Short mmCIF file of C-alpha atoms and ligand atoms in Angstrom, two decimals:
data_model
loop_
_atom_site.label_atom_id
_atom_site.label_comp_id
_atom_site.label_asym_id
_atom_site.label_seq_id
_atom_site.Cartn_x
_atom_site.Cartn_y
_atom_site.Cartn_z
CA UNK A 1 -19.23 -18.57 26.13
CA UNK A 2 -17.47 -15.88 28.14
CA UNK A 3 -13.69 -15.92 28.52
CA UNK A 4 -12.09 -14.77 31.74
CA UNK A 5 -8.33 -14.81 32.17
CA UNK A 6 -6.85 -16.52 35.17
CA UNK A 7 -3.97 -14.33 36.28
CA UNK A 8 -3.08 -11.39 38.52
CA UNK A 9 -0.34 -10.23 36.17
CA UNK A 10 -1.43 -6.78 35.00
CA UNK A 11 0.89 -6.76 31.97
CA UNK A 12 -0.65 -10.05 30.74
CA UNK A 13 -4.14 -8.68 31.43
CA UNK A 14 -3.50 -5.46 29.47
CA UNK A 15 -2.00 -7.42 26.58
CA UNK A 16 -4.86 -9.91 26.33
CA UNK A 17 -7.61 -7.35 27.01
CA UNK A 18 -6.41 -5.56 23.87
CA UNK A 19 -7.65 -8.54 21.82
CA UNK A 20 -11.21 -7.57 22.76
CA UNK A 21 -11.86 -11.19 23.71
CA UNK A 22 -11.58 -10.94 27.49
CA UNK A 23 -14.83 -10.72 29.46
CA UNK A 24 -13.40 -10.84 32.97
CA UNK A 25 -10.52 -11.89 35.20
CA UNK A 26 -10.07 -14.40 37.99
CA UNK A 27 -7.33 -14.21 40.58
CA UNK A 28 -6.54 -16.36 43.59
CA UNK A 29 -4.09 -15.99 46.49
CA UNK A 30 -1.46 -18.11 44.73
CA UNK A 31 -1.63 -15.98 41.57
CA UNK A 32 -1.40 -12.80 43.66
CA UNK A 33 1.60 -14.16 45.59
CA UNK A 34 3.32 -14.88 42.28
CA UNK A 35 3.17 -11.18 41.32
CA UNK A 36 4.75 -10.04 44.61
CA UNK A 37 2.52 -6.95 44.41
CA UNK A 38 0.04 -5.32 46.78
CA UNK A 39 -3.27 -7.20 46.47
CA UNK A 40 -5.72 -4.30 46.85
CA UNK A 41 -3.79 -2.08 44.43
CA UNK A 42 -3.60 -4.92 41.91
CA UNK A 43 -7.35 -5.56 42.09
CA UNK A 44 -8.07 -1.85 41.57
CA UNK A 45 -5.75 -1.78 38.55
CA UNK A 46 -7.28 -4.89 36.99
CA UNK A 47 -10.80 -3.52 37.52
CA UNK A 48 -9.85 -0.37 35.64
CA UNK A 49 -8.50 -2.36 32.68
CA UNK A 50 -11.27 -4.97 32.36
CA UNK A 51 -14.85 -3.77 32.82
CA UNK A 52 -16.23 -7.31 33.36
CA UNK A 53 -16.22 -9.29 36.62
CA UNK A 54 -12.86 -9.44 38.42
CA UNK A 55 -12.67 -12.16 41.05
CA UNK A 56 -10.77 -11.26 44.22
CA UNK A 57 -10.55 -13.88 46.93
CA UNK A 58 -11.03 -13.45 50.67
CA UNK A 59 -8.25 -14.76 52.91
CA UNK A 60 -10.21 -15.47 56.10
CA UNK A 61 -11.96 -18.75 56.86
CA UNK A 62 -14.58 -17.60 59.40
CA UNK A 63 -17.83 -15.99 58.27
CA UNK A 64 -17.52 -12.64 60.08
CA UNK A 65 -14.02 -11.89 58.79
CA UNK A 66 -14.84 -13.20 55.31
CA UNK A 67 -17.84 -10.89 55.19
CA UNK A 68 -15.78 -7.89 56.29
CA UNK A 69 -13.05 -8.74 53.75
CA UNK A 70 -15.65 -9.28 51.04
CA UNK A 71 -17.26 -5.90 51.70
CA UNK A 72 -13.83 -4.27 51.67
CA UNK A 73 -12.97 -5.88 48.31
CA UNK A 74 -16.38 -4.99 46.84
CA UNK A 75 -15.79 -1.31 47.66
CA UNK A 76 -12.71 -1.26 45.38
CA UNK A 77 -14.84 -1.23 42.22
CA UNK A 78 -18.31 -2.10 41.00
CA UNK A 79 -16.98 -5.03 38.94
CA UNK A 80 -15.36 -6.94 41.81
CA UNK A 81 -16.72 -10.46 42.27
CA UNK A 82 -15.79 -11.60 45.76
CA UNK A 83 -14.36 -15.09 45.71
CA UNK A 84 -15.17 -17.34 48.65
CA UNK A 85 -14.22 -20.99 49.21
CA UNK A 86 -16.84 -23.70 49.08
CA UNK A 87 -17.13 -24.18 52.85
CA UNK A 88 -20.10 -23.64 55.19
CA UNK A 89 -18.68 -20.23 56.20
CA UNK A 90 -17.95 -19.41 52.57
CA UNK A 91 -21.50 -20.16 51.49
CA UNK A 92 -22.95 -18.22 54.39
CA UNK A 93 -20.80 -15.28 53.29
CA UNK A 94 -21.88 -15.83 49.69
CA UNK A 95 -25.53 -15.52 50.69
CA UNK A 96 -24.93 -12.36 52.74
CA UNK A 97 -22.89 -10.64 50.01
CA UNK A 98 -25.33 -11.68 47.28
CA UNK A 99 -28.22 -10.21 49.32
CA UNK A 100 -26.23 -6.94 49.44
CA UNK A 101 -25.96 -6.94 45.64
CA UNK A 102 -22.31 -8.02 45.42
CA UNK A 103 -21.23 -10.59 42.79
CA UNK A 104 -19.80 -13.74 44.38
CA UNK A 105 -17.66 -16.48 42.84
CA UNK A 106 -17.71 -19.69 44.89
CA UNK A 107 -14.38 -21.36 44.30
CA UNK A 108 -12.78 -24.77 44.90
CA UNK A 109 -15.84 -26.73 43.76
CA UNK A 110 -15.09 -30.40 43.17
CA UNK A 111 -18.52 -32.11 43.22
CA UNK A 112 -22.09 -31.75 42.00
CA UNK A 113 -23.55 -31.55 45.54
CA UNK A 114 -21.16 -28.64 46.24
CA UNK A 115 -22.35 -26.90 43.07
CA UNK A 116 -25.97 -27.35 44.15
CA UNK A 117 -25.13 -25.67 47.47
CA UNK A 118 -23.41 -22.76 45.68
CA UNK A 119 -26.52 -22.16 43.56
CA UNK A 120 -28.70 -22.37 46.66
CA UNK A 121 -26.49 -19.71 48.29
CA UNK A 122 -27.15 -17.44 45.29
CA UNK A 123 -23.61 -17.46 43.87
CA UNK A 124 -23.09 -15.44 40.71
CA UNK A 125 -20.48 -18.00 39.62
CA UNK A 126 -19.46 -21.45 40.76
CA UNK A 127 -15.90 -22.51 39.88
CA UNK A 128 -15.40 -26.26 39.37
CA UNK A 129 -11.68 -27.03 38.98
CA UNK A 130 -11.37 -29.44 36.05
CA UNK A 131 -7.57 -29.64 35.82
CA UNK A 132 -7.10 -30.50 39.48
CA UNK A 133 -9.69 -33.29 39.17
CA UNK A 134 -7.94 -34.65 36.06
CA UNK A 135 -4.66 -34.50 38.01
CA UNK A 136 -5.95 -37.03 40.55
CA UNK A 137 -7.30 -39.36 37.87
CA UNK A 138 -10.92 -38.13 38.05
CA UNK A 139 -12.82 -36.68 35.08
CA UNK A 140 -13.05 -32.90 35.45
CA UNK A 141 -15.22 -32.44 32.39
CA UNK A 142 -17.71 -35.05 33.63
CA UNK A 143 -18.30 -32.76 36.61
CA UNK A 144 -18.98 -29.81 34.28
CA UNK A 145 -21.49 -31.97 32.38
CA UNK A 146 -23.20 -32.93 35.63
CA UNK A 147 -23.44 -29.36 36.93
CA UNK A 148 -24.68 -27.98 33.59
CA UNK A 149 -27.33 -30.73 33.46
CA UNK A 150 -28.48 -30.05 37.02
CA UNK A 151 -28.58 -26.25 36.67
CA UNK A 152 -30.38 -26.67 33.33
CA UNK A 153 -33.25 -28.40 35.13
CA UNK A 154 -33.96 -25.32 37.25
CA UNK A 155 -34.61 -22.16 35.23
CA UNK A 156 -34.62 -20.14 38.46
CA UNK A 157 -30.91 -20.87 39.02
CA UNK A 158 -28.92 -17.84 37.92
CA UNK A 159 -25.50 -19.17 38.98
CA UNK A 160 -23.11 -19.39 36.04
CA UNK A 161 -20.77 -22.35 35.61
CA UNK A 162 -17.24 -20.93 35.49
CA UNK A 163 -14.87 -23.66 34.33
CA UNK A 164 -11.63 -23.22 36.27
CA UNK A 165 -8.25 -24.94 36.44
CA UNK A 166 -8.24 -25.09 32.66
CA UNK A 167 -5.05 -26.65 31.31
CA UNK A 168 -5.43 -26.70 27.53
CA UNK A 169 -7.62 -25.60 24.60
CA UNK A 170 -9.28 -29.05 24.61
CA UNK A 171 -10.78 -28.21 28.00
CA UNK A 172 -12.27 -25.04 26.50
CA UNK A 173 -13.81 -26.90 23.55
CA UNK A 174 -15.26 -29.58 25.81
CA UNK A 175 -16.70 -26.99 28.20
CA UNK A 176 -18.21 -25.02 25.31
CA UNK A 177 -19.86 -28.19 23.94
CA UNK A 178 -21.48 -28.66 27.33
CA UNK A 179 -22.81 -25.10 27.36
CA UNK A 180 -20.76 -23.88 30.34
CA UNK A 181 -21.23 -20.13 30.71
CA UNK A 182 -17.62 -19.12 31.34
CA UNK A 183 -14.11 -20.54 31.11
CA UNK A 184 -11.25 -18.88 32.94
CA UNK A 185 -8.07 -19.38 30.95
CA UNK A 186 -4.43 -19.09 31.92
CA UNK A 187 -2.93 -16.57 29.44
CA UNK A 188 -0.89 -19.31 27.75
CA UNK A 189 -4.04 -21.32 26.99
CA UNK A 190 -5.82 -18.32 25.45
CA UNK A 191 -2.75 -17.67 23.29
CA UNK A 192 -2.60 -21.36 22.26
CA UNK A 193 -6.21 -21.16 21.05
CA UNK A 194 -5.28 -18.78 18.23
CA UNK A 195 -2.81 -21.18 16.65
CA UNK A 196 -3.08 -23.84 14.00
CA UNK A 197 -0.16 -24.88 11.77
CA UNK A 198 -2.39 -24.70 8.67
CA UNK A 199 -3.28 -21.08 9.52
CA UNK A 200 0.43 -20.19 9.60
CA UNK A 201 1.15 -22.15 6.41
CA UNK A 202 -1.88 -20.71 4.58
CA UNK A 203 -1.05 -17.15 5.58
CA UNK A 204 2.57 -17.51 4.45
CA UNK A 205 1.38 -18.72 1.02
CA UNK A 206 -1.18 -15.89 0.68
CA UNK A 207 1.42 -13.29 1.58
CA UNK A 208 3.96 -14.70 -0.88
CA UNK A 209 1.41 -14.65 -3.71
CA UNK A 210 0.27 -11.16 -2.76
CA UNK A 211 3.85 -9.89 -2.90
CA UNK A 212 4.06 -11.13 -6.50
CA UNK A 213 1.20 -8.77 -7.51
CA UNK A 214 3.24 -5.75 -6.44
CA UNK A 215 0.02 -4.11 -5.20
CA UNK A 216 -0.83 -2.25 -1.99
CA UNK A 217 -4.26 -1.89 -0.45
CA UNK A 218 -3.63 1.38 1.39
CA UNK A 219 -3.58 3.81 -1.51
CA UNK A 220 -6.05 6.56 -2.46
CA UNK A 221 -9.40 5.21 -3.73
CA UNK A 222 -9.05 7.24 -7.00
CA UNK A 223 -5.71 5.68 -7.79
CA UNK A 224 -7.20 2.23 -7.11
CA UNK A 225 -10.01 2.85 -9.66
CA UNK A 226 -7.60 4.01 -12.44
C1 E4P B 301 -9.87 -20.24 39.31
O1 E4P B 301 -10.46 -19.22 39.60
C2 E4P B 301 -8.55 -20.58 39.84
O2 E4P B 301 -7.82 -19.40 40.03
C3 E4P B 301 -7.71 -21.41 38.89
O3 E4P B 301 -8.40 -21.74 37.71
C4 E4P B 301 -6.98 -22.54 39.53
O4 E4P B 301 -6.23 -23.21 38.55
P1 E4P B 301 -4.99 -24.17 38.88
O5 E4P B 301 -5.55 -25.50 39.25
O6 E4P B 301 -4.24 -24.23 37.59
O7 E4P B 301 -4.22 -23.53 39.98
#
């Protein structure tokens, strides 16, 4: 499963990219607004830090302007994935950009029929929002199961299921069990995934016992053998 991080905060991206566990980045207009920074500059910076797909969303709602914005964003770097909303104009734009060889992430997917349309439009990624579905009392992960099952029936479908609106590590586990290709994680969720109280407790005990030996590992090999 690939991990993208869901933020436009370059400091967070640098920090988490250093773990070697980040395969890409997703941004959206709300995340960009939160940074207060210039959008195009931010996208260029992120693309230089993370070599994998970096989703950058169009702001227009009509096909012609979306296409122009998408082409503009795609020129920033070879790893830009243009994000378009799941609307008729968005899918038309998806098809046009895909035909030009640009990666496209179709966002704001909330149903299986929508995901079928995104695949039909040749999307590189479709982003079903699990957390927002859970928020309204629906079952976000059931939608992931449905989309994975449908896409799995058609080997010709190349669209990857990108689980979005992830709220906790449990979402990641559930999505991985279903075979979703990608999960985009808020930085806090990725950080949470490292932790388990027994890891902390076990490490503290190992370190205490190690200290009792009075040894060091970083010493010349000869001295170690003597
Ligand atoms: C995905 O690409 C979106 O940016 C994101 O996952 C939305 O998450 P939210 O529902 O927490 O805003």
